[in-house]
Short mmCIF file of C-alpha atoms in Angstrom, two decimals:
data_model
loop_
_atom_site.label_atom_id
_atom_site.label_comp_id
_atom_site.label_asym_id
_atom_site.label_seq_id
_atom_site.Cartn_x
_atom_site.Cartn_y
_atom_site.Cartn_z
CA UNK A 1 -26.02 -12.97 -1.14
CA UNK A 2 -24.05 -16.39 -1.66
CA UNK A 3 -20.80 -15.02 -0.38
CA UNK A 4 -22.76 -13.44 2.88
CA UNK A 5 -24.64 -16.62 3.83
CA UNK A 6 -21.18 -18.66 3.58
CA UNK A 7 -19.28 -16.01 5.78
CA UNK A 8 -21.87 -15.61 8.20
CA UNK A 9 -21.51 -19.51 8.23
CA UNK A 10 -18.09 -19.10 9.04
CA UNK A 11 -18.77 -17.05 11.41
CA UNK A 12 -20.90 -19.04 13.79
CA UNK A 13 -18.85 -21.61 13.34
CA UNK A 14 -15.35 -20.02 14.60
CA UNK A 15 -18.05 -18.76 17.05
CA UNK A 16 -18.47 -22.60 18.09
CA UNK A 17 -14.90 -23.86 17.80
CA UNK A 18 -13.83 -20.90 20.28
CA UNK A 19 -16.37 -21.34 22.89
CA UNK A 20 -14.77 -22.52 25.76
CA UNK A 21 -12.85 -20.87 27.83
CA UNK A 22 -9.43 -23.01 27.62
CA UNK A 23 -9.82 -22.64 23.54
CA UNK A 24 -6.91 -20.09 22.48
CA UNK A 25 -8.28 -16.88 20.60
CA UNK A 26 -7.85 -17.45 17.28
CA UNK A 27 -7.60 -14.70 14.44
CA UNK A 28 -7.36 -15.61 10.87
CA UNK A 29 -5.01 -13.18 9.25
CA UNK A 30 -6.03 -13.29 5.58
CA UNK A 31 -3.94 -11.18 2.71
CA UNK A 32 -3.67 -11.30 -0.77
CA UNK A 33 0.41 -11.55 -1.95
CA UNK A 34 2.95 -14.08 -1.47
CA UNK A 35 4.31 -15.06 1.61
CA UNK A 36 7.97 -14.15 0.60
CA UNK A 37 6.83 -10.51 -0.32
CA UNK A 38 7.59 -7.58 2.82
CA UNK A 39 4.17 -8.01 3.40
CA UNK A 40 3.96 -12.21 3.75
CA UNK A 41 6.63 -11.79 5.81
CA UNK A 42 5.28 -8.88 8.23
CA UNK A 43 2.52 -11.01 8.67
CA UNK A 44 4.56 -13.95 9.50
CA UNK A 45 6.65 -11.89 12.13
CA UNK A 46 2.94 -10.69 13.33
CA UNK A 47 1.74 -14.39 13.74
CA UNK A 48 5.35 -15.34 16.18
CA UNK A 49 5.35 -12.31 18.39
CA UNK A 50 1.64 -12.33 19.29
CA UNK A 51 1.83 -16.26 20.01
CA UNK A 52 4.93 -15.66 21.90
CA UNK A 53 3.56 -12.19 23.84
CA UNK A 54 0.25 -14.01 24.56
CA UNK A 55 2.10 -17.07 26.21
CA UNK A 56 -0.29 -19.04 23.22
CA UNK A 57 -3.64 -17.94 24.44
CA UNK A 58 -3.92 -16.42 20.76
CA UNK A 59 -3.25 -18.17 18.06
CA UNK A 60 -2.82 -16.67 14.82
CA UNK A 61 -3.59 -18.64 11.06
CA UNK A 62 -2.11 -16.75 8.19
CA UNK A 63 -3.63 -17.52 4.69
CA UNK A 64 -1.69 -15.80 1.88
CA UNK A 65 -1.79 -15.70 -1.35
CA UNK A 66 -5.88 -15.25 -1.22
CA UNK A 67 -6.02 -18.66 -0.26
CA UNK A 68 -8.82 -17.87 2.07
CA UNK A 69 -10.95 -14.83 0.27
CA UNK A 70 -9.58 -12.82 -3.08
CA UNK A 71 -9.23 -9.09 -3.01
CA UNK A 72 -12.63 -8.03 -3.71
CA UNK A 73 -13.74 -10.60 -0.89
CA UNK A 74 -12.20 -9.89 2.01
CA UNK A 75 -12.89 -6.73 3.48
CA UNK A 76 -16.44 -7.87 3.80
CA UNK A 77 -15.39 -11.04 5.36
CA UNK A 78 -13.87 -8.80 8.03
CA UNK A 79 -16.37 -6.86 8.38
CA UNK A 80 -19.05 -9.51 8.88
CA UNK A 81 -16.04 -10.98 11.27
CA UNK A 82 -15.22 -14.01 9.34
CA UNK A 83 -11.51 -12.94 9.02
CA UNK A 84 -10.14 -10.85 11.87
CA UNK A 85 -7.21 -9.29 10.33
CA UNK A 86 -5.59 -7.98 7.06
CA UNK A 87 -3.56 -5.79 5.01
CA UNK A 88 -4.99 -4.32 2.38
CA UNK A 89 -3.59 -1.75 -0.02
CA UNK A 90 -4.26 1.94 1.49
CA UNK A 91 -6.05 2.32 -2.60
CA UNK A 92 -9.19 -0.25 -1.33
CA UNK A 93 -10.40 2.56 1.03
CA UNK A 94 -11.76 4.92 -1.33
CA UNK A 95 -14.40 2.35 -2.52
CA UNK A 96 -15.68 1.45 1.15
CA UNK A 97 -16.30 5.47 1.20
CA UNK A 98 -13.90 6.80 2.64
CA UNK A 99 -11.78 8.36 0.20
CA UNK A 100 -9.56 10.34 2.33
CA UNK A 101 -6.97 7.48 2.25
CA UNK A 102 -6.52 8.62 -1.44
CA UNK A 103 -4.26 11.35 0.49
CA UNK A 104 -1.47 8.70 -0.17
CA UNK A 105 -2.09 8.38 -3.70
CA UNK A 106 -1.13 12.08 -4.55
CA UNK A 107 2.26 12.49 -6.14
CA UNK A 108 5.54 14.02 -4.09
CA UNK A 109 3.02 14.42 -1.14
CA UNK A 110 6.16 12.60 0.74
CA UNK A 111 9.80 13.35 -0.31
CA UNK A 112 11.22 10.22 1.50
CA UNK A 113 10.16 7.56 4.31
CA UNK A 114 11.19 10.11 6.93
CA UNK A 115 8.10 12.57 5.97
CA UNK A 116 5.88 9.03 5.53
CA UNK A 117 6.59 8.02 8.72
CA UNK A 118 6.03 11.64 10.72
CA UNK A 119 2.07 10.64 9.20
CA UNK A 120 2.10 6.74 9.09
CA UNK A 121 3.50 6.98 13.00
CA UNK A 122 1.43 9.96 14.17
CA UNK A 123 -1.45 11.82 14.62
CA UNK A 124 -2.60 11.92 11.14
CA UNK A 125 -2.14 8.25 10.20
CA UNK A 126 -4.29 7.96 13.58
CA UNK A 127 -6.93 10.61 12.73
CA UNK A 128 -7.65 8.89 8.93
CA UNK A 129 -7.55 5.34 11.26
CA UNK A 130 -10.58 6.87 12.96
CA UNK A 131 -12.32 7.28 9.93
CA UNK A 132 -12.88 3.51 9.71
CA UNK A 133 -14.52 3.06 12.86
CA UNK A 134 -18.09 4.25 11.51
CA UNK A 135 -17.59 0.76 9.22
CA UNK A 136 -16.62 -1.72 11.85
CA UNK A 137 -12.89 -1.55 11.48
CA UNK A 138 -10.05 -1.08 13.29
CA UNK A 139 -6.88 1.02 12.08
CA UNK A 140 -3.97 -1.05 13.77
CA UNK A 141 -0.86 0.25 11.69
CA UNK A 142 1.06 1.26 8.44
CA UNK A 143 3.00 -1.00 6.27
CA UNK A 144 5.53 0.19 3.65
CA UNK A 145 5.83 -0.95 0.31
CA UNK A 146 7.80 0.99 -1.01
CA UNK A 147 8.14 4.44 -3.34
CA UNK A 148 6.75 4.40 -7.18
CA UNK A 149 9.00 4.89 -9.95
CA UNK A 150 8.24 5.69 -13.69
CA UNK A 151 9.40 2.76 -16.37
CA UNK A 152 8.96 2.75 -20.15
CA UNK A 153 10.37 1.64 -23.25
CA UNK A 154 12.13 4.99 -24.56
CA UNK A 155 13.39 7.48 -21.45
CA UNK A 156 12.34 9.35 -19.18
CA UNK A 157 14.15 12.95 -18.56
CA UNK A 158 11.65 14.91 -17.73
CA UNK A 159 7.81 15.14 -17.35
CA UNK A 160 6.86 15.98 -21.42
CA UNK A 161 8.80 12.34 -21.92
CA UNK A 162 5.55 10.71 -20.72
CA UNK A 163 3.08 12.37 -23.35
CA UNK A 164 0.93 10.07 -24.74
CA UNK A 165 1.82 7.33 -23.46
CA UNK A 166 -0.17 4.76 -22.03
CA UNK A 167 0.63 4.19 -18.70
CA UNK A 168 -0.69 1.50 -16.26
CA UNK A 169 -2.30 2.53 -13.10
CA UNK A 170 -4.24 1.03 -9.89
CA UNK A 171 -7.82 1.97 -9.86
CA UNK A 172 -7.75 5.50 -8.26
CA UNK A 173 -9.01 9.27 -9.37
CA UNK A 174 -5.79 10.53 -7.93
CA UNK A 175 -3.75 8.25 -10.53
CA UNK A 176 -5.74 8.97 -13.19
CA UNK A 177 -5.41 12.29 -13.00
CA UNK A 178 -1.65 12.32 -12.35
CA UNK A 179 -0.93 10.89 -15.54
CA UNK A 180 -3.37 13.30 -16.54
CA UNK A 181 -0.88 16.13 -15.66
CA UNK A 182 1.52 14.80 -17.70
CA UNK A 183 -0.62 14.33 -20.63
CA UNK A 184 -0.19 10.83 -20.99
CA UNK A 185 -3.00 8.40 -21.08
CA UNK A 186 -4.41 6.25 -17.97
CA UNK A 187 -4.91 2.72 -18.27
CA UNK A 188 -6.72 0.64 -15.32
CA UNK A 189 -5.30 -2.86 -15.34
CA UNK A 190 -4.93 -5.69 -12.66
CA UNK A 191 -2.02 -6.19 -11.22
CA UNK A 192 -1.69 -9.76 -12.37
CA UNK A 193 -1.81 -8.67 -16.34
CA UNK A 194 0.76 -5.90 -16.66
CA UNK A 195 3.72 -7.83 -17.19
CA UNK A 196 1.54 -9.40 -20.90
CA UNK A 197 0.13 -5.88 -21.18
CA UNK A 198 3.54 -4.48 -21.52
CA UNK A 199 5.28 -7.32 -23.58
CA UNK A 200 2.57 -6.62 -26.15
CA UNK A 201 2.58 -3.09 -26.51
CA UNK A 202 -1.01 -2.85 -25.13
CA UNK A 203 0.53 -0.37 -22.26
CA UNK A 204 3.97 1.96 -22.93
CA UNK A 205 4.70 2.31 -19.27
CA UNK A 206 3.90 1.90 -15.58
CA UNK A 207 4.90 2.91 -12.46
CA UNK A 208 5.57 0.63 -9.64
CA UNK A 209 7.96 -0.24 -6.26
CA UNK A 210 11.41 -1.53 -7.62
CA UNK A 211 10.23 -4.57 -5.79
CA UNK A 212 7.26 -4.54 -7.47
CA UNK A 213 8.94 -3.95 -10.44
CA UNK A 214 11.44 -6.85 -10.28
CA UNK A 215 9.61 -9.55 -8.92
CA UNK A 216 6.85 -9.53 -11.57
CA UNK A 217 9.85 -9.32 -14.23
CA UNK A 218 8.58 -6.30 -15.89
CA UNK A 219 12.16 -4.84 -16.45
CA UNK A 220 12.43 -7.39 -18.60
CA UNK A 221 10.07 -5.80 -20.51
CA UNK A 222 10.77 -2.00 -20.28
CA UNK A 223 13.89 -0.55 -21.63
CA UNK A 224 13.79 2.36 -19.14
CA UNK A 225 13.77 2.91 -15.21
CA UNK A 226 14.05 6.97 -13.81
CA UNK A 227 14.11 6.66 -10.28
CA UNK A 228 11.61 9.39 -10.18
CA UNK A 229 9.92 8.21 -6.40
CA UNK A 230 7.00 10.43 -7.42
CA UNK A 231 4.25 8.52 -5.10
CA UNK A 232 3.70 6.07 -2.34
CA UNK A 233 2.65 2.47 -2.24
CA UNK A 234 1.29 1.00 1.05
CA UNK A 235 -0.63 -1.02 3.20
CA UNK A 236 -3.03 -0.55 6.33
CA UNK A 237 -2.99 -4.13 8.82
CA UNK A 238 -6.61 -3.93 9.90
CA UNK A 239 -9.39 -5.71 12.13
CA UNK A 240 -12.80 -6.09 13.12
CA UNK A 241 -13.44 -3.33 15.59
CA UNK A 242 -16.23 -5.76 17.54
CA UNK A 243 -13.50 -8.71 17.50
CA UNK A 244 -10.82 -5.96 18.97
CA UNK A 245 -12.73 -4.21 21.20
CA UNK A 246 -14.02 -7.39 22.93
CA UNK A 247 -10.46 -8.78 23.52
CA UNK A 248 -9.85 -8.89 27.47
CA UNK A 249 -7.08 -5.58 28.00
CA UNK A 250 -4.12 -8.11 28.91
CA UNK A 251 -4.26 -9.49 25.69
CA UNK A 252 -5.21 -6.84 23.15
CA UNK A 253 -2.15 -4.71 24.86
CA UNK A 254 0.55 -7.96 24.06
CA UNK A 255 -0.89 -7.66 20.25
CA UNK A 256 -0.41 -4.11 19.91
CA UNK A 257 3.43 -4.79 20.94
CA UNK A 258 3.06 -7.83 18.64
CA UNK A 259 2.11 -5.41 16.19
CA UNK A 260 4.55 -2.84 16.93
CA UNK A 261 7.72 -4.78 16.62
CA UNK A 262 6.07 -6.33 13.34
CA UNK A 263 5.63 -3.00 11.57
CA UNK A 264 9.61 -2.13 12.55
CA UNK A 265 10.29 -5.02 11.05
CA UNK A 266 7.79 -4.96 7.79
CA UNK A 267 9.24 -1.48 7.10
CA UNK A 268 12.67 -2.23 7.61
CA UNK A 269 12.07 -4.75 4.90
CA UNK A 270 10.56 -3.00 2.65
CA UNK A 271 13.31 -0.48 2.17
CA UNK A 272 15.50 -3.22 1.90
CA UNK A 273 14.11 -5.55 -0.56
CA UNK A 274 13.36 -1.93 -2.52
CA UNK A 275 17.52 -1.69 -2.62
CA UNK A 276 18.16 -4.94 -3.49
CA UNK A 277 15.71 -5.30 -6.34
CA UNK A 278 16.98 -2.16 -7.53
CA UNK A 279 20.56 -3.57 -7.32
CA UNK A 280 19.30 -6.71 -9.00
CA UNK A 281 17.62 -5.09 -12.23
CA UNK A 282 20.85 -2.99 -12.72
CA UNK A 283 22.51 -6.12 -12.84
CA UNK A 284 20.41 -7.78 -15.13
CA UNK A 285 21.72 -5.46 -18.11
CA UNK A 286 17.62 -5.38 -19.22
CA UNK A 287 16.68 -1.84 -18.25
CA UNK A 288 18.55 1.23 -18.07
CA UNK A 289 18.04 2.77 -14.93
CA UNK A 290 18.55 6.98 -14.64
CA UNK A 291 18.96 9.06 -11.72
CA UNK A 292 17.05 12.55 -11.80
CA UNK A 293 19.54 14.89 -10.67
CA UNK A 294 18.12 17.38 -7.78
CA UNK A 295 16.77 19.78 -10.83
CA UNK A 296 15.30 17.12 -12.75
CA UNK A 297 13.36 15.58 -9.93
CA UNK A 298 12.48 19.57 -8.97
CA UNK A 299 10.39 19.19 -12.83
CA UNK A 300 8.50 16.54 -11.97
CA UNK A 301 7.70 17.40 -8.69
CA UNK A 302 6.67 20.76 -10.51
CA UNK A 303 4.80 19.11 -13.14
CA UNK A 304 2.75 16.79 -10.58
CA UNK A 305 2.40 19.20 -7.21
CA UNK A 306 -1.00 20.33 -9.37
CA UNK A 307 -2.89 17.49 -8.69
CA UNK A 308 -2.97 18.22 -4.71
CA UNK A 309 -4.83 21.33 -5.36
CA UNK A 310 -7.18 19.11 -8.18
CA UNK A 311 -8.09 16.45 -5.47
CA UNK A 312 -8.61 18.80 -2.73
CA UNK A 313 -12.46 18.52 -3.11
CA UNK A 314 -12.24 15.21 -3.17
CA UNK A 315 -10.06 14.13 -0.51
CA UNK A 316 -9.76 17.31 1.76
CA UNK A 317 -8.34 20.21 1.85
CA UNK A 318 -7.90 20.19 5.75
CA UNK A 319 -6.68 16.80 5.56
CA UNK A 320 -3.81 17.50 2.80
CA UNK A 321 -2.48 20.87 4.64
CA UNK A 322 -2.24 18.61 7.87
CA UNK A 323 -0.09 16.54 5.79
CA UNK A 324 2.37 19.81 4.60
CA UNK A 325 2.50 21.16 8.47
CA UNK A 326 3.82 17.54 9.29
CA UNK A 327 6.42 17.12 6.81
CA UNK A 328 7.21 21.10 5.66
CA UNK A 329 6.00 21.10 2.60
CA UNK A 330 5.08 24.21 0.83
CA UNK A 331 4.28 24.27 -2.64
CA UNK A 332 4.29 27.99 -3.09
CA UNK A 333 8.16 27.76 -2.43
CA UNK A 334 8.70 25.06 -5.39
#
């Protein structure tokens, strides 16, 4: 009750400081990383173009590095309309209810960014968008991070080399029952204690974005990188639906071109900083990193392909064959 009093505080007070007319429109862009991360950045690249496409009659504050409301915070700040904007993981959906966002979550569902992008571009990206009206948000685009790889301190050949081990995850059914698949053992941790959790033995492996990967220094702690890209990690830039739809036209259409050029240029990025880490942890001499060749990536993808028909109940059947028609994917042909 605390935390709603103080945003609905917040609220009347933005609602003050942007009452008259000459006032620019202000939205508080909120998220949870660094601001040197693809993400920071997008959002930095958001903030320019839509004070530069507006002519300043928006203004945009950034506030990274949950400087303004922490993970579990914030998507209830936007919904009462204390933030206007952010970018959380596509993973926080499930637990507002609306778990067919955990589409992303299944493994190989996308071979490569090209198949992503004919969903995170089209009709189907907008279609699970629409799902968030009924809460108050708006769906306003995709961000990459990047594709999940497997890492661990003996290697990884194939899918039996993961058996009982204990392998990090994000909190999500889909993940859990992944590593189910492959008979190794599930272990929900935060983000910010993997690297200790891995040092000490208290998880074998993970599976993260070579960004991810890098950054947080975990190759210094895992012998072994296979360059499996078995599953997606990515983000979804929202805002308040009321705060959106009340935006006069001129303006809301010079954001969505804000936002356009900004998610070009957050997924370009992405990809990039991807590479480079990748090049970077090679470098360091820490981890051995393997390449599956075509038939040893075609085992995995057998191993894992499973779990689509396991979730169906849960996220939709409908949902994931709108997915295959998009990209060609058939699993009977694997």
């Amino acid at each position: 009750m605390k935390i709603r009093a103080l945003l609905l505080g917040l609220v009347a007070a933005g609602l003050t400081a942007t009452a008259t007319a000459a006032d620019p429109i202000v939205i508080k862009f909120s998220h949870v990383v660094a601001q040197d991360t693809p993400k920071g950045k997008a959002a930095d690249k958001f903030k320019e173009l839509a004070e530069k496409y507006t002519s300043g009659a928006v203004k945009v504050e950034v506030y990274p590095n949950s400087t303004l409301y922490k993970d579990k915070e914030e998507m209830e700040a936007l919904q009462l309309g204390a933030v206007q904007m952010l970018a959380p993981s596509l993973a926080k959906f499930g637990p507002l209810g609306v778990r067919e966002f955990e589409v992303f979550d299944l493994p190989f569902i996308f071979d490569n960014y090209e198949d992503l992008h004919k969903v995170t571009y089209g009709a189907v990206g907008q279609q699970l968008f629409s799902k968030l009206e009924p809460k108050g948000i708006r769906g306003l685009a995709y961000w990459d991070n990047g594709f999940k790889s497997f890492s661990a301190n003996t290697p990884i050949k194939k899918p039996d080399d993961l058996k009982g081990k204990k392998m990090r995850i994000q909190s999500s059914k889909v993940l859990e029952e992944q590593m189910r698949e492959l008979k190794s053992l599930p272990q929900v941790m935060a983000f910010s204690e993997v690297y200790q959790a891995l040092q000490t033995g208290v998880v074998d492996g993970t599976e993260n974005p070579i960004s991810n990967l890098y950054t947080q220094k975990m190759h210094e702690v895992q012998k072994h990188l296979t360059l499996t890209e078995h599953g997606y990690l990515g983000y979804a830039v929202i805002t308040n639906k009321k705060f959106w739809d009340g935006l006069p036209a001129n303006v809301r259409t010079s954001l969505e071109k804000a936002m356009k050029e900004s998610t070009e240029y957050a997924n370009k990025i992405a990809k990039e900083e991807n590479d480079l880490s990748l090049d970077l942890v090679k470098k360091s001499g820490k981890t051995e990193v393997t390449q599956l060749s075509a038939d040893e990536r075609l085992a995995f993808k057998k191993a894992l392909v499973p779990v689509h028909k396991k979730m169906e109940s849960r996220i939709g059947a409908e949902l994931i064959q709108s997915i295959y028609k998009e990209t060609g994917f058939d699993p009977a042909k694997l």
